[in-house]
Amino acid sequence: MIIETERLILRPIEEKDDKDIFEYSKVRTVGKNAGWKPHESIEETREIMKELFLGKKGIFGIVVKETNRLVGTIGLIADPARNNDGAKMLGYALAENCWGHGYMTEAAKAVIHYGFTILEADIITINCYTHNTRSERVIRNCGFQYEGTLRECQNDFEGEVHDCAFYSMTAGEYEAKAEEIKF
């Protein structure tokens, strides 16, 4: 499935995207905000792509129309913290040189719409480290409700322990706000 927004094309990730994904995934600050280590080689990127992206329903590459370049990934997976088949968790990563342009909010709103209308999710959740203010801004701009913070919740790849803030949006909340958060 391909989703088109004003400035972006969200499409399935392909093997040929390895160089673009490696380019932004090797940058320390990109993964650090989500807890994963920078990719050290294109081979590592290819292995991660096989495991997490290739052939997976609900996972998209973010392509900027103006440049036709893949600059990030976004997708919905089963929420591992909820015993509910209708619960999906949103996750994303974006090239650092694209931060601050509104691309992730635009992509997230489109994937939220997809999650509730195509996948018929009951609830979409998302979490981020409490120090990741950029991601928190995206989350709030998309209309998610704050659920709470788990203190000392997760170790990152360097062994640092971080607090995580949790957010969610139910299908009913989405329907009530659909016009506001429409992409």
PDB file of N, CA, C and O in Angstrom, residues 29-82:
ATOM      1  N   THR A  29      22.697  10.529  16.777  1.00  0.00           N
ATOM      2  CA  THR A  29      21.533  11.158  17.409  1.00  0.00           C
ATOM      3  C   THR A  29      20.207  10.558  16.954  1.00  0.00           C
ATOM      4  O   THR A  29      19.222  10.634  17.682  1.00  0.00           O
ATOM      5  N   VAL A  30      20.162   9.972  15.782  1.00  0.00           N
ATOM      6  CA  VAL A  30      18.903   9.397  15.279  1.00  0.00           C
ATOM      7  C   VAL A  30      18.480   8.212  16.142  1.00  0.00           C
ATOM      8  O   VAL A  30      17.365   8.174  16.669  1.00  0.00           O
ATOM      9  N   GLY A  31      19.345   7.249  16.304  1.00  0.00           N
ATOM     10  CA  GLY A  31      19.017   6.072  17.099  1.00  0.00           C
ATOM     11  C   GLY A  31      19.038   6.326  18.590  1.00  0.00           C
ATOM     12  O   GLY A  31      18.275   5.728  19.345  1.00  0.00           O
ATOM     13  N   LYS A  32      19.902   7.210  19.027  1.00  0.00           N
ATOM     14  CA  LYS A  32      20.040   7.495  20.466  1.00  0.00           C
ATOM     15  C   LYS A  32      18.703   7.909  21.069  1.00  0.00           C
ATOM     16  O   LYS A  32      18.378   7.522  22.190  1.00  0.00           O
ATOM     17  N   ASN A  33      17.913   8.678  20.338  1.00  0.00           N
ATOM     18  CA  ASN A  33      16.620   9.131  20.855  1.00  0.00           C
ATOM     19  C   ASN A  33      15.611   7.997  20.998  1.00  0.00           C
ATOM     20  O   ASN A  33      14.597   8.155  21.671  1.00  0.00           O
ATOM     21  N   ALA A  34      15.881   6.868  20.356  1.00  0.00           N
ATOM     22  CA  ALA A  34      14.964   5.720  20.440  1.00  0.00           C
ATOM     23  C   ALA A  34      15.602   4.519  21.135  1.00  0.00           C
ATOM     24  O   ALA A  34      14.947   3.506  21.326  1.00  0.00           O
ATOM     25  N   GLY A  35      16.866   4.625  21.473  1.00  0.00           N
ATOM     26  CA  GLY A  35      17.514   3.557  22.222  1.00  0.00           C
ATOM     27  C   GLY A  35      18.344   2.592  21.410  1.00  0.00           C
ATOM     28  O   GLY A  35      18.965   1.701  21.974  1.00  0.00           O
ATOM     29  N   TRP A  36      18.351   2.740  20.090  1.00  0.00           N
ATOM     30  CA  TRP A  36      19.149   1.805  19.301  1.00  0.00           C
ATOM     31  C   TRP A  36      20.467   2.440  18.869  1.00  0.00           C
ATOM     32  O   TRP A  36      20.576   3.635  18.697  1.00  0.00           O
ATOM     33  N   LYS A  37      21.456   1.569  18.739  1.00  0.00           N
ATOM     34  CA  LYS A  37      22.801   2.056  18.407  1.00  0.00           C
ATOM     35  C   LYS A  37      22.894   2.430  16.922  1.00  0.00           C
ATOM     36  O   LYS A  37      22.181   1.870  16.087  1.00  0.00           O
ATOM     37  N   PRO A  38      23.788   3.363  16.619  1.00  0.00           N
ATOM     38  CA  PRO A  38      23.993   3.711  15.212  1.00  0.00           C
ATOM     39  C   PRO A  38      24.436   2.485  14.420  1.00  0.00           C
ATOM     40  O   PRO A  38      25.177   1.648  14.931  1.00  0.00           O
ATOM     41  N   HIS A  39      23.968   2.402  13.194  1.00  0.00           N
ATOM     42  CA  HIS A  39      24.386   1.287  12.346  1.00  0.00           C
ATOM     43  C   HIS A  39      25.854   1.475  11.986  1.00  0.00           C
ATOM     44  O   HIS A  39      26.286   2.572  11.645  1.00  0.00           O
ATOM     45  N   GLU A  40      26.588   0.393  12.053  1.00  0.00           N
ATOM     46  CA  GLU A  40      28.022   0.452  11.790  1.00  0.00           C
ATOM     47  C   GLU A  40      28.394   0.084  10.368  1.00  0.00           C
ATOM     48  O   GLU A  40      29.493   0.386   9.916  1.00  0.00           O
ATOM     49  N   SER A  41      27.495  -0.596   9.668  1.00  0.00           N
ATOM     50  CA  SER A  41      27.796  -1.007   8.293  1.00  0.00           C
ATOM     51  C   SER A  41      26.497  -1.163   7.515  1.00  0.00           C
ATOM     52  O   SER A  41      25.425  -1.335   8.104  1.00  0.00           O
ATOM     53  N   ILE A  42      26.608  -1.131   6.208  1.00  0.00           N
ATOM     54  CA  ILE A  42      25.430  -1.344   5.368  1.00  0.00           C
ATOM     55  C   ILE A  42      24.905  -2.770   5.538  1.00  0.00           C
ATOM     56  O   ILE A  42      23.699  -3.007   5.446  1.00  0.00           O
ATOM     57  N   GLU A  43      25.800  -3.706   5.839  1.00  0.00           N
ATOM     58  CA  GLU A  43      25.380  -5.084   6.075  1.00  0.00           C
ATOM     59  C   GLU A  43      24.479  -5.156   7.315  1.00  0.00           C
ATOM     60  O   GLU A  43      23.478  -5.882   7.319  1.00  0.00           O
ATOM     61  N   GLU A  44      24.844  -4.427   8.346  1.00  0.00           N
ATOM     62  CA  GLU A  44      24.011  -4.372   9.550  1.00  0.00           C
ATOM     63  C   GLU A  44      22.638  -3.790   9.207  1.00  0.00           C
ATOM     64  O   GLU A  44      21.604  -4.316   9.645  1.00  0.00           O
ATOM     65  N   THR A  45      22.618  -2.736   8.419  1.00  0.00           N
ATOM     66  CA  THR A  45      21.353  -2.135   7.989  1.00  0.00           C
ATOM     67  C   THR A  45      20.517  -3.145   7.230  1.00  0.00           C
ATOM     68  O   THR A  45      19.310  -3.273   7.475  1.00  0.00           O
ATOM     69  N   ARG A  46      21.124  -3.884   6.340  1.00  0.00           N
ATOM     70  CA  ARG A  46      20.384  -4.892   5.553  1.00  0.00           C
ATOM     71  C   ARG A  46      19.769  -5.964   6.445  1.00  0.00           C
ATOM     72  O   ARG A  46      18.636  -6.394   6.214  1.00  0.00           O
ATOM     73  N   GLU A  47      20.506  -6.398   7.469  1.00  0.00           N
ATOM     74  CA  GLU A  47      19.971  -7.397   8.399  1.00  0.00           C
ATOM     75  C   GLU A  47      18.784  -6.842   9.180  1.00  0.00           C
ATOM     76  O   GLU A  47      17.776  -7.524   9.362  1.00  0.00           O
ATOM     77  N   ILE A  48      18.902  -5.620   9.629  1.00  0.00           N
ATOM     78  CA  ILE A  48      17.804  -4.978  10.372  1.00  0.00           C
ATOM     79  C   ILE A  48      16.603  -4.783   9.459  1.00  0.00           C
ATOM     80  O   ILE A  48      15.458  -4.999   9.880  1.00  0.00           O
ATOM     81  N   MET A  49      16.847  -4.416   8.218  1.00  0.00           N
ATOM     82  CA  MET A  49      15.747  -4.266   7.258  1.00  0.00           C
ATOM     83  C   MET A  49      14.995  -5.582   7.089  1.00  0.00           C
ATOM     84  O   MET A  49      13.764  -5.595   7.072  1.00  0.00           O
ATOM     85  N   LYS A  50      15.727  -6.678   6.958  1.00  0.00           N
ATOM     86  CA  LYS A  50      15.081  -7.995   6.808  1.00  0.00           C
ATOM     87  C   LYS A  50      14.228  -8.335   8.015  1.00  0.00           C
ATOM     88  O   LYS A  50      13.123  -8.843   7.884  1.00  0.00           O
ATOM     89  N   GLU A  51      14.761  -8.050   9.185  1.00  0.00           N
ATOM     90  CA  GLU A  51      14.077  -8.400  10.426  1.00  0.00           C
ATOM     91  C   GLU A  51      12.851  -7.508  10.692  1.00  0.00           C
ATOM     92  O   GLU A  51      11.809  -7.997  11.114  1.00  0.00           O
ATOM     93  N   LEU A  52      12.977  -6.220  10.421  1.00  0.00           N
ATOM     94  CA  LEU A  52      11.938  -5.283  10.851  1.00  0.00           C
ATOM     95  C   LEU A  52      11.071  -4.687   9.751  1.00  0.00           C
ATOM     96  O   LEU A  52       9.936  -4.280  10.041  1.00  0.00           O
ATOM     97  N   PHE A  53      11.581  -4.591   8.536  1.00  0.00           N
ATOM     98  CA  PHE A  53      10.892  -3.787   7.530  1.00  0.00           C
ATOM     99  C   PHE A  53      10.376  -4.541   6.313  1.00  0.00           C
ATOM    100  O   PHE A  53       9.238  -4.341   5.898  1.00  0.00           O
ATOM    101  N   LEU A  54      11.227  -5.349   5.696  1.00  0.00           N
ATOM    102  CA  LEU A  54      10.890  -5.929   4.398  1.00  0.00           C
ATOM    103  C   LEU A  54       9.700  -6.877   4.488  1.00  0.00           C
ATOM    104  O   LEU A  54       9.673  -7.796   5.311  1.00  0.00           O
ATOM    105  N   GLY A  55       8.700  -6.621   3.659  1.00  0.00           N
ATOM    106  CA  GLY A  55       7.526  -7.470   3.587  1.00  0.00           C
ATOM    107  C   GLY A  55       6.568  -7.349   4.764  1.00  0.00           C
ATOM    108  O   GLY A  55       5.671  -8.165   4.909  1.00  0.00           O
ATOM    109  N   LYS A  56       6.742  -6.345   5.585  1.00  0.00           N
ATOM    110  CA  LYS A  56       5.900  -6.180   6.773  1.00  0.00           C
ATOM    111  C   LYS A  56       4.743  -5.229   6.472  1.00  0.00           C
ATOM    112  O   LYS A  56       4.945  -4.106   6.016  1.00  0.00           O
ATOM    113  N   LYS A  57       3.537  -5.682   6.751  1.00  0.00           N
ATOM    114  CA  LYS A  57       2.347  -4.855   6.569  1.00  0.00           C
ATOM    115  C   LYS A  57       2.352  -3.737   7.614  1.00  0.00           C
ATOM    116  O   LYS A  57       2.648  -3.969   8.782  1.00  0.00           O
ATOM    117  N   GLY A  58       2.037  -2.542   7.168  1.00  0.00           N
ATOM    118  CA  GLY A  58       1.941  -1.413   8.088  1.00  0.00           C
ATOM    119  C   GLY A  58       3.247  -0.694   8.349  1.00  0.00           C
ATOM    120  O   GLY A  58       3.301   0.216   9.172  1.00  0.00           O
ATOM    121  N   ILE A  59       4.319  -1.086   7.658  1.00  0.00           N
ATOM    122  CA  ILE A  59       5.625  -0.442   7.802  1.00  0.00           C
ATOM    123  C   ILE A  59       5.930   0.287   6.493  1.00  0.00           C
ATOM    124  O   ILE A  59       5.831  -0.298   5.415  1.00  0.00           O
ATOM    125  N   PHE A  60       6.318   1.552   6.594  1.00  0.00           N
ATOM    126  CA  PHE A  60       6.496   2.388   5.415  1.00  0.00           C
ATOM    127  C   PHE A  60       7.830   3.126   5.438  1.00  0.00           C
ATOM    128  O   PHE A  60       8.308   3.534   6.497  1.00  0.00           O
ATOM    129  N   GLY A  61       8.379   3.327   4.243  1.00  0.00           N
ATOM    130  CA  GLY A  61       9.480   4.249   4.062  1.00  0.00           C
ATOM    131  C   GLY A  61       8.891   5.627   3.822  1.00  0.00           C
ATOM    132  O   GLY A  61       7.851   5.758   3.168  1.00  0.00           O
ATOM    133  N   ILE A  62       9.528   6.645   4.358  1.00  0.00           N
ATOM    134  CA  ILE A  62       9.082   8.029   4.179  1.00  0.00           C
ATOM    135  C   ILE A  62       9.929   8.651   3.075  1.00  0.00           C
ATOM    136  O   ILE A  62      11.140   8.812   3.237  1.00  0.00           O
ATOM    137  N   VAL A  63       9.279   8.999   1.971  1.00  0.00           N
ATOM    138  CA  VAL A  63       9.967   9.578   0.821  1.00  0.00           C
ATOM    139  C   VAL A  63       9.481  11.014   0.648  1.00  0.00           C
ATOM    140  O   VAL A  63       8.271  11.269   0.582  1.00  0.00           O
ATOM    141  N   VAL A  64      10.422  11.943   0.567  1.00  0.00           N
ATOM    142  CA  VAL A  64      10.079  13.344   0.306  1.00  0.00           C
ATOM    143  C   VAL A  64       9.866  13.493  -1.193  1.00  0.00           C
ATOM    144  O   VAL A  64      10.747  13.158  -1.994  1.00  0.00           O
ATOM    145  N   LYS A  65       8.685  13.962  -1.570  1.00  0.00           N
ATOM    146  CA  LYS A  65       8.348  14.080  -2.996  1.00  0.00           C
ATOM    147  C   LYS A  65       9.347  14.956  -3.752  1.00  0.00           C
ATOM    148  O   LYS A  65       9.763  14.632  -4.869  1.00  0.00           O
ATOM    149  N   GLU A  66       9.720  16.068  -3.155  1.00  0.00           N
ATOM    150  CA  GLU A  66      10.589  17.039  -3.808  1.00  0.00           C
ATOM    151  C   GLU A  66      11.934  16.455  -4.218  1.00  0.00           C
ATOM    152  O   GLU A  66      12.482  16.798  -5.261  1.00  0.00           O
ATOM    153  N   THR A  67      12.469  15.540  -3.406  1.00  0.00           N
ATOM    154  CA  THR A  67      13.787  14.971  -3.683  1.00  0.00           C
ATOM    155  C   THR A  67      13.728  13.510  -4.118  1.00  0.00           C
ATOM    156  O   THR A  67      14.726  12.974  -4.570  1.00  0.00           O
ATOM    157  N   ASN A  68      12.575  12.870  -3.933  1.00  0.00           N
ATOM    158  CA  ASN A  68      12.386  11.445  -4.195  1.00  0.00           C
ATOM    159  C   ASN A  68      13.384  10.590  -3.407  1.00  0.00           C
ATOM    160  O   ASN A  68      13.834   9.550  -3.864  1.00  0.00           O
ATOM    161  N   ARG A  69      13.718  11.054  -2.216  1.00  0.00           N
ATOM    162  CA  ARG A  69      14.670  10.337  -1.364  1.00  0.00           C
ATOM    163  C   ARG A  69      13.983   9.817  -0.112  1.00  0.00           C
ATOM    164  O   ARG A  69      13.196  10.515   0.520  1.00  0.00           O
ATOM    165  N   LEU A  70      14.300   8.576   0.263  1.00  0.00           N
ATOM    166  CA  LEU A  70      13.793   7.996   1.486  1.00  0.00           C
ATOM    167  C   LEU A  70      14.569   8.594   2.658  1.00  0.00           C
ATOM    168  O   LEU A  70      15.793   8.531   2.685  1.00  0.00           O
ATOM    169  N   VAL A  71      13.839   9.208   3.599  1.00  0.00           N
ATOM    170  CA  VAL A  71      14.481   9.917   4.708  1.00  0.00           C
ATOM    171  C   VAL A  71      14.094   9.365   6.073  1.00  0.00           C
ATOM    172  O   VAL A  71      14.527   9.882   7.100  1.00  0.00           O
ATOM    173  N   GLY A  72      13.272   8.311   6.091  1.00  0.00           N
ATOM    174  CA  GLY A  72      12.878   7.756   7.371  1.00  0.00           C
ATOM    175  C   GLY A  72      11.968   6.563   7.210  1.00  0.00           C
ATOM    176  O   GLY A  72      11.646   6.154   6.086  1.00  0.00           O
ATOM    177  N   THR A  73      11.563   6.028   8.346  1.00  0.00           N
ATOM    178  CA  THR A  73      10.629   4.906   8.373  1.00  0.00           C
ATOM    179  C   THR A  73       9.570   5.189   9.425  1.00  0.00           C
ATOM    180  O   THR A  73       9.810   5.919  10.397  1.00  0.00           O
ATOM    181  N   ILE A  74       8.408   4.605   9.214  1.00  0.00           N
ATOM    182  CA  ILE A  74       7.302   4.755  10.151  1.00  0.00           C
ATOM    183  C   ILE A  74       6.416   3.527  10.016  1.00  0.00           C
ATOM    184  O   ILE A  74       6.314   2.956   8.922  1.00  0.00           O
ATOM    185  N   GLY A  75       5.804   3.130  11.107  1.00  0.00           N
ATOM    186  CA  GLY A  75       4.919   1.985  10.982  1.00  0.00           C
ATOM    187  C   GLY A  75       4.185   1.644  12.253  1.00  0.00           C
ATOM    188  O   GLY A  75       4.429   2.211  13.324  1.00  0.00           O
ATOM    189  N   LEU A  76       3.273   0.717  12.094  1.00  0.00           N
ATOM    190  CA  LEU A  76       2.460   0.200  13.186  1.00  0.00           C
ATOM    191  C   LEU A  76       2.752  -1.283  13.357  1.00  0.00           C
ATOM    192  O   LEU A  76       2.768  -2.029  12.377  1.00  0.00           O
ATOM    193  N   ILE A  77       2.975  -1.679  14.604  1.00  0.00           N
ATOM    194  CA  ILE A  77       3.155  -3.080  14.934  1.00  0.00           C
ATOM    195  C   ILE A  77       2.193  -3.426  16.071  1.00  0.00           C
ATOM    196  O   ILE A  77       1.619  -2.524  16.691  1.00  0.00           O
ATOM    197  N   ALA A  78       2.032  -4.698  16.350  1.00  0.00           N
ATOM    198  CA  ALA A  78       1.232  -5.098  17.513  1.00  0.00           C
ATOM    199  C   ALA A  78       1.886  -4.516  18.759  1.00  0.00           C
ATOM    200  O   ALA A  78       3.106  -4.556  18.912  1.00  0.00           O
ATOM    201  N   ASP A  79       1.081  -3.948  19.641  1.00  0.00           N
ATOM    202  CA  ASP A  79       1.614  -3.355  20.865  1.00  0.00           C
ATOM    203  C   ASP A  79       1.977  -4.476  21.844  1.00  0.00           C
ATOM    204  O   ASP A  79       1.094  -5.175  22.338  1.00  0.00           O
ATOM    205  N   PRO A  80       3.264  -4.641  22.137  1.00  0.00           N
ATOM    206  CA  PRO A  80       3.679  -5.745  23.001  1.00  0.00           C
ATOM    207  C   PRO A  80       3.256  -5.568  24.461  1.00  0.00           C
ATOM    208  O   PRO A  80       3.283  -6.526  25.224  1.00  0.00           O
ATOM    209  N   ALA A  81       2.821  -4.369  24.844  1.00  0.00           N
ATOM    210  CA  ALA A  81       2.440  -4.118  26.242  1.00  0.00           C
ATOM    211  C   ALA A  81       0.957  -4.360  26.499  1.00  0.00           C
ATOM    212  O   ALA A  81       0.513  -4.275  27.628  1.00  0.00           O
ATOM    213  N   ARG A  82       0.178  -4.665  25.449  1.00  0.00           N
ATOM    214  CA  ARG A  82      -1.269  -4.804  25.616  1.00  0.00           C
ATOM    215  C   ARG A  82      -1.734  -6.163  25.122  1.00  0.00           C
ATOM    216  O   ARG A  82      -1.324  -6.614  24.060  1.00  0.00           O
TER     217      ARG A  82
END
